[in-house]
Amino acid sequence: MGLGKTLQALAFLAHYAHEWPALVVVPASMRWPWVDALELWLDERLIKPGFINVVRDGGNALIACETSRVTIVSYPLLTNESIRAQCEQARFRIVVADESHYVKDGKAKRTKALVPILKRAKRCLLLSGTPALNRPRDLFPQLDSLRPGSMGSFSDFAKRYCDARMKPWGWDASGGSNLEELHGILTK
């Protein structure tokens, strides 16, 4: 989309290089463009041959290679039980999630796979050109992974920002309320 998200993420990664290893989670089609960007924009002292590990499939995971400083994995591969477990064991201190709106549904496999990794990391950066999508409820998993508990429970968040209402079939949190307040929180 040309918003400069990747360059901002690269600056973030470079600034905290002393805290690597880093994990970069991307849509499948973006794994190799991220390799190109890392090699193009980061100082060669940070990114040497063998420092980037691209997870290609469930058979070659080997996430915690000693020489790897940055591991790139796609959202679909992260749902692979073996890869997810290796990511959790590797204890990445820095995590970048490109197109973070992919983790909008708290019940989706990719959200369940990524959120614990984000919560365990020392530093996280979530990138999205369209974070709110259609409903504020889509933001909750992302916000809660960055600052666990800061928005309360999902129920609290839904009542405050999603105009949650009890319907005959259960709670409906598909609306929006207090959006200016939410915008203020997001832009602090």
mmCIF file with all atom_site columns, C-alpha atoms in Angstrom:
data_model
loop_
_atom_site.group_PDB
_atom_site.id
_atom_site.type_symbol
_atom_site.label_atom_id
_atom_site.label_alt_id
_atom_site.label_comp_id
_atom_site.label_asym_id
_atom_site.label_entity_id
_atom_site.label_seq_id
_atom_site.pdbx_PDB_ins_code
_atom_site.Cartn_x
_atom_site.Cartn_y
_atom_site.Cartn_z
_atom_site.occupancy
_atom_site.B_iso_or_equiv
_atom_site.pdbx_formal_charge
_atom_site.auth_seq_id
_atom_site.auth_comp_id
_atom_site.auth_asym_id
_atom_site.auth_atom_id
_atom_site.pdbx_PDB_model_num
ATOM 1   C CA . MET A 1 1   ? 0.000   0.000   0.000  1.00 0.00 ? 1   MET A CA 1
ATOM 2   C CA . GLY A 1 2   ? 3.040   2.271   0.060  1.00 0.00 ? 2   GLY A CA 1
ATOM 3   C CA . LEU A 1 3   ? 2.628   3.504   3.630  1.00 0.00 ? 3   LEU A CA 1
ATOM 4   C CA . GLY A 1 4   ? 6.242   2.833   4.583  1.00 0.00 ? 4   GLY A CA 1
ATOM 5   C CA . LYS A 1 5   ? 5.351   0.135   7.111  1.00 0.00 ? 5   LYS A CA 1
ATOM 6   C CA . THR A 1 6   ? 8.211   -2.155  6.115  1.00 0.00 ? 6   THR A CA 1
ATOM 7   C CA . LEU A 1 7   ? 10.835  0.579   6.395  1.00 0.00 ? 7   LEU A CA 1
ATOM 8   C CA . GLN A 1 8   ? 9.496   1.563   9.806  1.00 0.00 ? 8   GLN A CA 1
ATOM 9   C CA . ALA A 1 9   ? 9.666   -2.076  10.885 1.00 0.00 ? 9   ALA A CA 1
ATOM 10  C CA . LEU A 1 10  ? 13.240  -2.356  9.607  1.00 0.00 ? 10  LEU A CA 1
ATOM 11  C CA . ALA A 1 11  ? 14.215  0.725   11.619 1.00 0.00 ? 11  ALA A CA 1
ATOM 12  C CA . PHE A 1 12  ? 12.576  -0.880  14.670 1.00 0.00 ? 12  PHE A CA 1
ATOM 13  C CA . LEU A 1 13  ? 14.487  -4.124  14.071 1.00 0.00 ? 13  LEU A CA 1
ATOM 14  C CA . ALA A 1 14  ? 17.790  -2.296  13.578 1.00 0.00 ? 14  ALA A CA 1
ATOM 15  C CA . HIS A 1 15  ? 17.305  -0.204  16.712 1.00 0.00 ? 15  HIS A CA 1
ATOM 16  C CA . TYR A 1 16  ? 16.736  -3.295  18.830 1.00 0.00 ? 16  TYR A CA 1
ATOM 17  C CA . ALA A 1 17  ? 19.215  -5.588  17.041 1.00 0.00 ? 17  ALA A CA 1
ATOM 18  C CA . HIS A 1 18  ? 21.049  -6.119  20.334 1.00 0.00 ? 18  HIS A CA 1
ATOM 19  C CA . GLU A 1 19  ? 17.895  -7.893  21.577 1.00 0.00 ? 19  GLU A CA 1
ATOM 20  C CA . TRP A 1 20  ? 17.555  -10.308 18.659 1.00 0.00 ? 20  TRP A CA 1
ATOM 21  C CA . PRO A 1 21  ? 16.624  -13.048 17.738 1.00 0.00 ? 21  PRO A CA 1
ATOM 22  C CA . ALA A 1 22  ? 13.636  -11.588 15.960 1.00 0.00 ? 22  ALA A CA 1
ATOM 23  C CA . LEU A 1 23  ? 10.596  -13.204 14.419 1.00 0.00 ? 23  LEU A CA 1
ATOM 24  C CA . VAL A 1 24  ? 8.801   -11.640 11.467 1.00 0.00 ? 24  VAL A CA 1
ATOM 25  C CA . VAL A 1 25  ? 5.332   -13.048 10.720 1.00 0.00 ? 25  VAL A CA 1
ATOM 26  C CA . VAL A 1 26  ? 3.996   -12.209 7.273  1.00 0.00 ? 26  VAL A CA 1
ATOM 27  C CA . PRO A 1 27  ? 1.472   -13.280 4.642  1.00 0.00 ? 27  PRO A CA 1
ATOM 28  C CA . ALA A 1 28  ? 2.939   -16.184 2.647  1.00 0.00 ? 28  ALA A CA 1
ATOM 29  C CA . SER A 1 29  ? 3.564   -14.048 -0.430 1.00 0.00 ? 29  SER A CA 1
ATOM 30  C CA . MET A 1 30  ? 5.646   -11.559 1.584  1.00 0.00 ? 30  MET A CA 1
ATOM 31  C CA . ARG A 1 31  ? 8.377   -13.859 2.946  1.00 0.00 ? 31  ARG A CA 1
ATOM 32  C CA . TRP A 1 32  ? 10.865  -13.211 0.138  1.00 0.00 ? 32  TRP A CA 1
ATOM 33  C CA . PRO A 1 33  ? 10.160  -9.479  -0.229 1.00 0.00 ? 33  PRO A CA 1
ATOM 34  C CA . TRP A 1 34  ? 10.968  -9.214  3.491  1.00 0.00 ? 34  TRP A CA 1
ATOM 35  C CA . VAL A 1 35  ? 14.285  -11.010 2.921  1.00 0.00 ? 35  VAL A CA 1
ATOM 36  C CA . ASP A 1 36  ? 15.053  -8.562  0.105  1.00 0.00 ? 36  ASP A CA 1
ATOM 37  C CA . ALA A 1 37  ? 14.167  -5.581  2.303  1.00 0.00 ? 37  ALA A CA 1
ATOM 38  C CA . LEU A 1 38  ? 16.278  -6.833  5.223  1.00 0.00 ? 38  LEU A CA 1
ATOM 39  C CA . GLU A 1 39  ? 19.276  -7.334  2.947  1.00 0.00 ? 39  GLU A CA 1
ATOM 40  C CA . LEU A 1 40  ? 18.794  -4.016  1.160  1.00 0.00 ? 40  LEU A CA 1
ATOM 41  C CA . TRP A 1 41  ? 18.143  -1.700  4.089  1.00 0.00 ? 41  TRP A CA 1
ATOM 42  C CA . LEU A 1 42  ? 19.907  -3.144  7.132  1.00 0.00 ? 42  LEU A CA 1
ATOM 43  C CA . ASP A 1 43  ? 23.614  -2.705  7.714  1.00 0.00 ? 43  ASP A CA 1
ATOM 44  C CA . GLU A 1 44  ? 25.640  -5.717  6.611  1.00 0.00 ? 44  GLU A CA 1
ATOM 45  C CA . ARG A 1 45  ? 27.008  -6.033  10.149 1.00 0.00 ? 45  ARG A CA 1
ATOM 46  C CA . LEU A 1 46  ? 23.453  -6.840  11.275 1.00 0.00 ? 46  LEU A CA 1
ATOM 47  C CA . ILE A 1 47  ? 22.437  -9.089  8.398  1.00 0.00 ? 47  ILE A CA 1
ATOM 48  C CA . LYS A 1 48  ? 25.155  -11.446 7.159  1.00 0.00 ? 48  LYS A CA 1
ATOM 49  C CA . PRO A 1 49  ? 24.665  -14.566 5.016  1.00 0.00 ? 49  PRO A CA 1
ATOM 50  C CA . GLY A 1 50  ? 22.896  -17.173 7.102  1.00 0.00 ? 50  GLY A CA 1
ATOM 51  C CA . PHE A 1 51  ? 21.428  -14.650 9.539  1.00 0.00 ? 51  PHE A CA 1
ATOM 52  C CA . ILE A 1 52  ? 17.956  -14.847 7.957  1.00 0.00 ? 52  ILE A CA 1
ATOM 53  C CA . ASN A 1 53  ? 15.962  -18.048 8.352  1.00 0.00 ? 53  ASN A CA 1
ATOM 54  C CA . VAL A 1 54  ? 12.905  -18.312 6.087  1.00 0.00 ? 54  VAL A CA 1
ATOM 55  C CA . VAL A 1 55  ? 10.527  -21.059 7.145  1.00 0.00 ? 55  VAL A CA 1
ATOM 56  C CA . ARG A 1 56  ? 9.361   -22.607 3.880  1.00 0.00 ? 56  ARG A CA 1
ATOM 57  C CA . ASP A 1 57  ? 7.230   -25.514 5.076  1.00 0.00 ? 57  ASP A CA 1
ATOM 58  C CA . GLY A 1 58  ? 6.489   -27.644 8.086  1.00 0.00 ? 58  GLY A CA 1
ATOM 59  C CA . GLY A 1 59  ? 9.363   -29.987 7.242  1.00 0.00 ? 59  GLY A CA 1
ATOM 60  C CA . ASN A 1 60  ? 12.156  -27.417 7.395  1.00 0.00 ? 60  ASN A CA 1
ATOM 61  C CA . ALA A 1 61  ? 11.135  -25.423 10.419 1.00 0.00 ? 61  ALA A CA 1
ATOM 62  C CA . LEU A 1 62  ? 14.361  -25.497 12.440 1.00 0.00 ? 62  LEU A CA 1
ATOM 63  C CA . ILE A 1 63  ? 13.365  -22.139 13.854 1.00 0.00 ? 63  ILE A CA 1
ATOM 64  C CA . ALA A 1 64  ? 16.031  -21.872 16.532 1.00 0.00 ? 64  ALA A CA 1
ATOM 65  C CA . CYS A 1 65  ? 19.114  -22.125 14.298 1.00 0.00 ? 65  CYS A CA 1
ATOM 66  C CA . GLU A 1 66  ? 22.111  -20.739 16.161 1.00 0.00 ? 66  GLU A CA 1
ATOM 67  C CA . THR A 1 67  ? 23.171  -18.528 13.263 1.00 0.00 ? 67  THR A CA 1
ATOM 68  C CA . SER A 1 68  ? 19.704  -17.141 12.558 1.00 0.00 ? 68  SER A CA 1
ATOM 69  C CA . ARG A 1 69  ? 19.158  -13.657 13.867 1.00 0.00 ? 69  ARG A CA 1
ATOM 70  C CA . VAL A 1 70  ? 15.862  -13.073 12.049 1.00 0.00 ? 70  VAL A CA 1
ATOM 71  C CA . THR A 1 71  ? 13.315  -15.780 11.299 1.00 0.00 ? 71  THR A CA 1
ATOM 72  C CA . ILE A 1 72  ? 10.536  -15.133 8.805  1.00 0.00 ? 72  ILE A CA 1
ATOM 73  C CA . VAL A 1 73  ? 7.423   -17.300 8.905  1.00 0.00 ? 73  VAL A CA 1
ATOM 74  C CA . SER A 1 74  ? 4.040   -16.990 7.218  1.00 0.00 ? 74  SER A CA 1
ATOM 75  C CA . TYR A 1 75  ? 0.745   -16.884 9.071  1.00 0.00 ? 75  TYR A CA 1
ATOM 76  C CA . PRO A 1 76  ? -0.410  -20.214 7.552  1.00 0.00 ? 76  PRO A CA 1
ATOM 77  C CA . LEU A 1 77  ? 2.829   -21.974 8.545  1.00 0.00 ? 77  LEU A CA 1
ATOM 78  C CA . LEU A 1 78  ? 2.619   -20.578 12.065 1.00 0.00 ? 78  LEU A CA 1
ATOM 79  C CA . THR A 1 79  ? -0.568  -22.604 12.555 1.00 0.00 ? 79  THR A CA 1
ATOM 80  C CA . ASN A 1 80  ? 1.481   -25.783 11.993 1.00 0.00 ? 80  ASN A CA 1
ATOM 81  C CA . GLU A 1 81  ? 1.776   -27.315 15.469 1.00 0.00 ? 81  GLU A CA 1
ATOM 82  C CA . SER A 1 82  ? 5.482   -28.127 15.109 1.00 0.00 ? 82  SER A CA 1
ATOM 83  C CA . ILE A 1 83  ? 6.400   -24.659 13.861 1.00 0.00 ? 83  ILE A CA 1
ATOM 84  C CA . ARG A 1 84  ? 4.296   -22.920 16.484 1.00 0.00 ? 84  ARG A CA 1
ATOM 85  C CA . ALA A 1 85  ? 5.915   -24.990 19.234 1.00 0.00 ? 85  ALA A CA 1
ATOM 86  C CA . GLN A 1 86  ? 9.396   -24.178 17.912 1.00 0.00 ? 86  GLN A CA 1
ATOM 87  C CA . CYS A 1 87  ? 8.540   -20.473 17.799 1.00 0.00 ? 87  CYS A CA 1
ATOM 88  C CA . GLU A 1 88  ? 7.377   -20.603 21.395 1.00 0.00 ? 88  GLU A CA 1
ATOM 89  C CA . GLN A 1 89  ? 10.511  -22.481 22.487 1.00 0.00 ? 89  GLN A CA 1
ATOM 90  C CA . ALA A 1 90  ? 12.810  -20.096 20.597 1.00 0.00 ? 90  ALA A CA 1
ATOM 91  C CA . ARG A 1 91  ? 11.569  -17.259 22.816 1.00 0.00 ? 91  ARG A CA 1
ATOM 92  C CA . PHE A 1 92  ? 11.928  -14.517 20.266 1.00 0.00 ? 92  PHE A CA 1
ATOM 93  C CA . ARG A 1 93  ? 12.462  -11.236 22.076 1.00 0.00 ? 93  ARG A CA 1
ATOM 94  C CA . ILE A 1 94  ? 11.421  -9.111  19.096 1.00 0.00 ? 94  ILE A CA 1
ATOM 95  C CA . VAL A 1 95  ? 8.333   -9.921  16.994 1.00 0.00 ? 95  VAL A CA 1
ATOM 96  C CA . VAL A 1 96  ? 7.037   -8.051  13.961 1.00 0.00 ? 96  VAL A CA 1
ATOM 97  C CA . ALA A 1 97  ? 3.622   -9.021  12.587 1.00 0.00 ? 97  ALA A CA 1
ATOM 98  C CA . ASP A 1 98  ? 3.070   -7.619  9.104  1.00 0.00 ? 98  ASP A CA 1
ATOM 99  C CA . GLU A 1 99  ? -0.583  -7.252  8.083  1.00 0.00 ? 99  GLU A CA 1
ATOM 100 C CA . SER A 1 100 ? -1.545  -7.746  11.715 1.00 0.00 ? 100 SER A CA 1
ATOM 101 C CA . HIS A 1 101 ? -5.236  -7.538  10.877 1.00 0.00 ? 101 HIS A CA 1
ATOM 102 C CA . TYR A 1 102 ? -4.788  -11.234 10.026 1.00 0.00 ? 102 TYR A CA 1
ATOM 103 C CA . VAL A 1 103 ? -5.169  -11.798 13.787 1.00 0.00 ? 103 VAL A CA 1
ATOM 104 C CA . LYS A 1 104 ? -8.505  -10.048 14.144 1.00 0.00 ? 104 LYS A CA 1
ATOM 105 C CA . ASP A 1 105 ? -10.529 -13.141 15.059 1.00 0.00 ? 105 ASP A CA 1
ATOM 106 C CA . GLY A 1 106 ? -9.728  -14.360 18.560 1.00 0.00 ? 106 GLY A CA 1
ATOM 107 C CA . LYS A 1 107 ? -10.990 -17.843 17.686 1.00 0.00 ? 107 LYS A CA 1
ATOM 108 C CA . ALA A 1 108 ? -8.933  -18.275 14.487 1.00 0.00 ? 108 ALA A CA 1
ATOM 109 C CA . LYS A 1 109 ? -5.979  -20.693 14.449 1.00 0.00 ? 109 LYS A CA 1
ATOM 110 C CA . ARG A 1 110 ? -3.486  -18.051 13.359 1.00 0.00 ? 110 ARG A CA 1
ATOM 111 C CA . THR A 1 111 ? -4.569  -15.731 16.173 1.00 0.00 ? 111 THR A CA 1
ATOM 112 C CA . LYS A 1 112 ? -4.294  -18.526 18.732 1.00 0.00 ? 112 LYS A CA 1
ATOM 113 C CA . ALA A 1 113 ? -0.840  -19.357 17.364 1.00 0.00 ? 113 ALA A CA 1
ATOM 114 C CA . LEU A 1 114 ? 0.554   -15.811 17.273 1.00 0.00 ? 114 LEU A CA 1
ATOM 115 C CA . VAL A 1 115 ? -0.885  -14.091 20.348 1.00 0.00 ? 115 VAL A CA 1
ATOM 116 C CA . PRO A 1 116 ? 1.048   -16.188 22.929 1.00 0.00 ? 116 PRO A CA 1
ATOM 117 C CA . ILE A 1 117 ? 4.281   -15.493 21.021 1.00 0.00 ? 117 ILE A CA 1
ATOM 118 C CA . LEU A 1 118 ? 3.523   -11.773 20.987 1.00 0.00 ? 118 LEU A CA 1
ATOM 119 C CA . LYS A 1 119 ? 2.712   -11.749 24.692 1.00 0.00 ? 119 LYS A CA 1
ATOM 120 C CA . ARG A 1 120 ? 5.978   -13.509 25.525 1.00 0.00 ? 120 ARG A CA 1
ATOM 121 C CA . ALA A 1 121 ? 8.177   -11.180 23.434 1.00 0.00 ? 121 ALA A CA 1
ATOM 122 C CA . LYS A 1 122 ? 9.910   -8.204  24.986 1.00 0.00 ? 122 LYS A CA 1
ATOM 123 C CA . ARG A 1 123 ? 9.036   -5.962  22.028 1.00 0.00 ? 123 ARG A CA 1
ATOM 124 C CA . CYS A 1 124 ? 6.331   -6.272  19.378 1.00 0.00 ? 124 CYS A CA 1
ATOM 125 C CA . LEU A 1 125 ? 5.414   -4.245  16.346 1.00 0.00 ? 125 LEU A CA 1
ATOM 126 C CA . LEU A 1 126 ? 2.096   -4.830  14.597 1.00 0.00 ? 126 LEU A CA 1
ATOM 127 C CA . LEU A 1 127 ? 1.825   -3.447  11.071 1.00 0.00 ? 127 LEU A CA 1
ATOM 128 C CA . SER A 1 128 ? -1.422  -2.875  9.221  1.00 0.00 ? 128 SER A CA 1
ATOM 129 C CA . GLY A 1 129 ? -2.692  -0.325  6.775  1.00 0.00 ? 129 GLY A CA 1
ATOM 130 C CA . THR A 1 130 ? -6.268  -1.125  7.798  1.00 0.00 ? 130 THR A CA 1
ATOM 131 C CA . PRO A 1 131 ? -6.240  -2.083  11.488 1.00 0.00 ? 131 PRO A CA 1
ATOM 132 C CA . ALA A 1 132 ? -9.870  -1.366  12.367 1.00 0.00 ? 132 ALA A CA 1
ATOM 133 C CA . LEU A 1 133 ? -11.361 -3.052  9.315  1.00 0.00 ? 133 LEU A CA 1
ATOM 134 C CA . ASN A 1 134 ? -15.119 -2.932  9.776  1.00 0.00 ? 134 ASN A CA 1
ATOM 135 C CA . ARG A 1 135 ? -15.586 -3.309  13.510 1.00 0.00 ? 135 ARG A CA 1
ATOM 136 C CA . PRO A 1 136 ? -13.689 -2.290  16.654 1.00 0.00 ? 136 PRO A CA 1
ATOM 137 C CA . ARG A 1 137 ? -13.948 -5.863  17.935 1.00 0.00 ? 137 ARG A CA 1
ATOM 138 C CA . ASP A 1 138 ? -11.366 -6.809  15.308 1.00 0.00 ? 138 ASP A CA 1
ATOM 139 C CA . LEU A 1 139 ? -8.793  -4.742  17.213 1.00 0.00 ? 139 LEU A CA 1
ATOM 140 C CA . PHE A 1 140 ? -9.090  -6.521  20.548 1.00 0.00 ? 140 PHE A CA 1
ATOM 141 C CA . PRO A 1 141 ? -6.746  -9.495  19.902 1.00 0.00 ? 141 PRO A CA 1
ATOM 142 C CA . GLN A 1 142 ? -4.054  -7.138  18.607 1.00 0.00 ? 142 GLN A CA 1
ATOM 143 C CA . LEU A 1 143 ? -4.385  -4.659  21.470 1.00 0.00 ? 143 LEU A CA 1
ATOM 144 C CA . ASP A 1 144 ? -4.510  -7.389  24.090 1.00 0.00 ? 144 ASP A CA 1
ATOM 145 C CA . SER A 1 145 ? -1.379  -9.033  22.696 1.00 0.00 ? 145 SER A CA 1
ATOM 146 C CA . LEU A 1 146 ? 0.552   -5.757  22.939 1.00 0.00 ? 146 LEU A CA 1
ATOM 147 C CA . ARG A 1 147 ? -0.618  -4.788  26.420 1.00 0.00 ? 147 ARG A CA 1
ATOM 148 C CA . PRO A 1 148 ? -2.358  -7.760  28.017 1.00 0.00 ? 148 PRO A CA 1
ATOM 149 C CA . GLY A 1 149 ? -5.295  -6.723  30.150 1.00 0.00 ? 149 GLY A CA 1
ATOM 150 C CA . SER A 1 150 ? -4.994  -3.005  29.416 1.00 0.00 ? 150 SER A CA 1
ATOM 151 C CA . MET A 1 151 ? -8.368  -2.985  27.664 1.00 0.00 ? 151 MET A CA 1
ATOM 152 C CA . GLY A 1 152 ? -9.964  -5.324  30.194 1.00 0.00 ? 152 GLY A CA 1
ATOM 153 C CA . SER A 1 153 ? -11.566 -8.544  29.053 1.00 0.00 ? 153 SER A CA 1
ATOM 154 C CA . PHE A 1 154 ? -13.087 -8.897  25.611 1.00 0.00 ? 154 PHE A CA 1
ATOM 155 C CA . SER A 1 155 ? -16.486 -8.484  27.263 1.00 0.00 ? 155 SER A CA 1
ATOM 156 C CA . ASP A 1 156 ? -15.390 -5.166  28.817 1.00 0.00 ? 156 ASP A CA 1
ATOM 157 C CA . PHE A 1 157 ? -13.949 -3.991  25.503 1.00 0.00 ? 157 PHE A CA 1
ATOM 158 C CA . ALA A 1 158 ? -17.068 -5.048  23.580 1.00 0.00 ? 158 ALA A CA 1
ATOM 159 C CA . LYS A 1 159 ? -19.417 -3.234  25.937 1.00 0.00 ? 159 LYS A CA 1
ATOM 160 C CA . ARG A 1 160 ? -17.333 -0.053  25.816 1.00 0.00 ? 160 ARG A CA 1
ATOM 161 C CA . TYR A 1 161 ? -16.283 0.111   22.146 1.00 0.00 ? 161 TYR A CA 1
ATOM 162 C CA . CYS A 1 162 ? -18.456 -2.344  20.208 1.00 0.00 ? 162 CYS A CA 1
ATOM 163 C CA . ASP A 1 163 ? -21.904 -1.282  21.391 1.00 0.00 ? 163 ASP A CA 1
ATOM 164 C CA . ALA A 1 164 ? -22.361 -4.854  22.661 1.00 0.00 ? 164 ALA A CA 1
ATOM 165 C CA . ARG A 1 165 ? -25.973 -5.800  23.243 1.00 0.00 ? 165 ARG A CA 1
ATOM 166 C CA . MET A 1 166 ? -27.705 -8.905  24.464 1.00 0.00 ? 166 MET A CA 1
ATOM 167 C CA . LYS A 1 167 ? -29.758 -10.507 21.694 1.00 0.00 ? 167 LYS A CA 1
ATOM 168 C CA . PRO A 1 168 ? -31.972 -13.605 21.831 1.00 0.00 ? 168 PRO A CA 1
ATOM 169 C CA . TRP A 1 169 ? -29.024 -15.734 20.600 1.00 0.00 ? 169 TRP A CA 1
ATOM 170 C CA . GLY A 1 170 ? -26.382 -14.106 22.832 1.00 0.00 ? 170 GLY A CA 1
ATOM 171 C CA . TRP A 1 171 ? -24.148 -11.048 22.762 1.00 0.00 ? 171 TRP A CA 1
ATOM 172 C CA . ASP A 1 172 ? -23.793 -9.028  19.564 1.00 0.00 ? 172 ASP A CA 1
ATOM 173 C CA . ALA A 1 173 ? -20.549 -7.017  19.452 1.00 0.00 ? 173 ALA A CA 1
ATOM 174 C CA . SER A 1 174 ? -20.622 -6.092  15.775 1.00 0.00 ? 174 SER A CA 1
ATOM 175 C CA . GLY A 1 175 ? -21.226 -2.377  16.272 1.00 0.00 ? 175 GLY A CA 1
ATOM 176 C CA . GLY A 1 176 ? -19.185 0.561   17.445 1.00 0.00 ? 176 GLY A CA 1
ATOM 177 C CA . SER A 1 177 ? -19.415 2.981   20.374 1.00 0.00 ? 177 SER A CA 1
ATOM 178 C CA . ASN A 1 178 ? -17.120 5.503   22.058 1.00 0.00 ? 178 ASN A CA 1
ATOM 179 C CA . LEU A 1 179 ? -15.077 5.527   18.848 1.00 0.00 ? 179 LEU A CA 1
ATOM 180 C CA . GLU A 1 180 ? -13.483 8.918   19.508 1.00 0.00 ? 180 GLU A CA 1
ATOM 181 C CA . GLU A 1 181 ? -12.230 7.639   22.848 1.00 0.00 ? 181 GLU A CA 1
ATOM 182 C CA . LEU A 1 182 ? -10.861 4.495   21.203 1.00 0.00 ? 182 LEU A CA 1
ATOM 183 C CA . HIS A 1 183 ? -9.189  6.579   18.503 1.00 0.00 ? 183 HIS A CA 1
ATOM 184 C CA . GLY A 1 184 ? -7.587  8.685   21.231 1.00 0.00 ? 184 GLY A CA 1
ATOM 185 C CA . ILE A 1 185 ? -6.218  5.583   22.932 1.00 0.00 ? 185 ILE A CA 1
ATOM 186 C CA . LEU A 1 186 ? -4.845  4.244   19.658 1.00 0.00 ? 186 LEU A CA 1
ATOM 187 C CA . THR A 1 187 ? -3.113  7.478   18.715 1.00 0.00 ? 187 THR A CA 1
ATOM 188 C CA . LYS A 1 188 ? -1.377  8.119   22.065 1.00 0.00 ? 188 LYS A CA 1
#
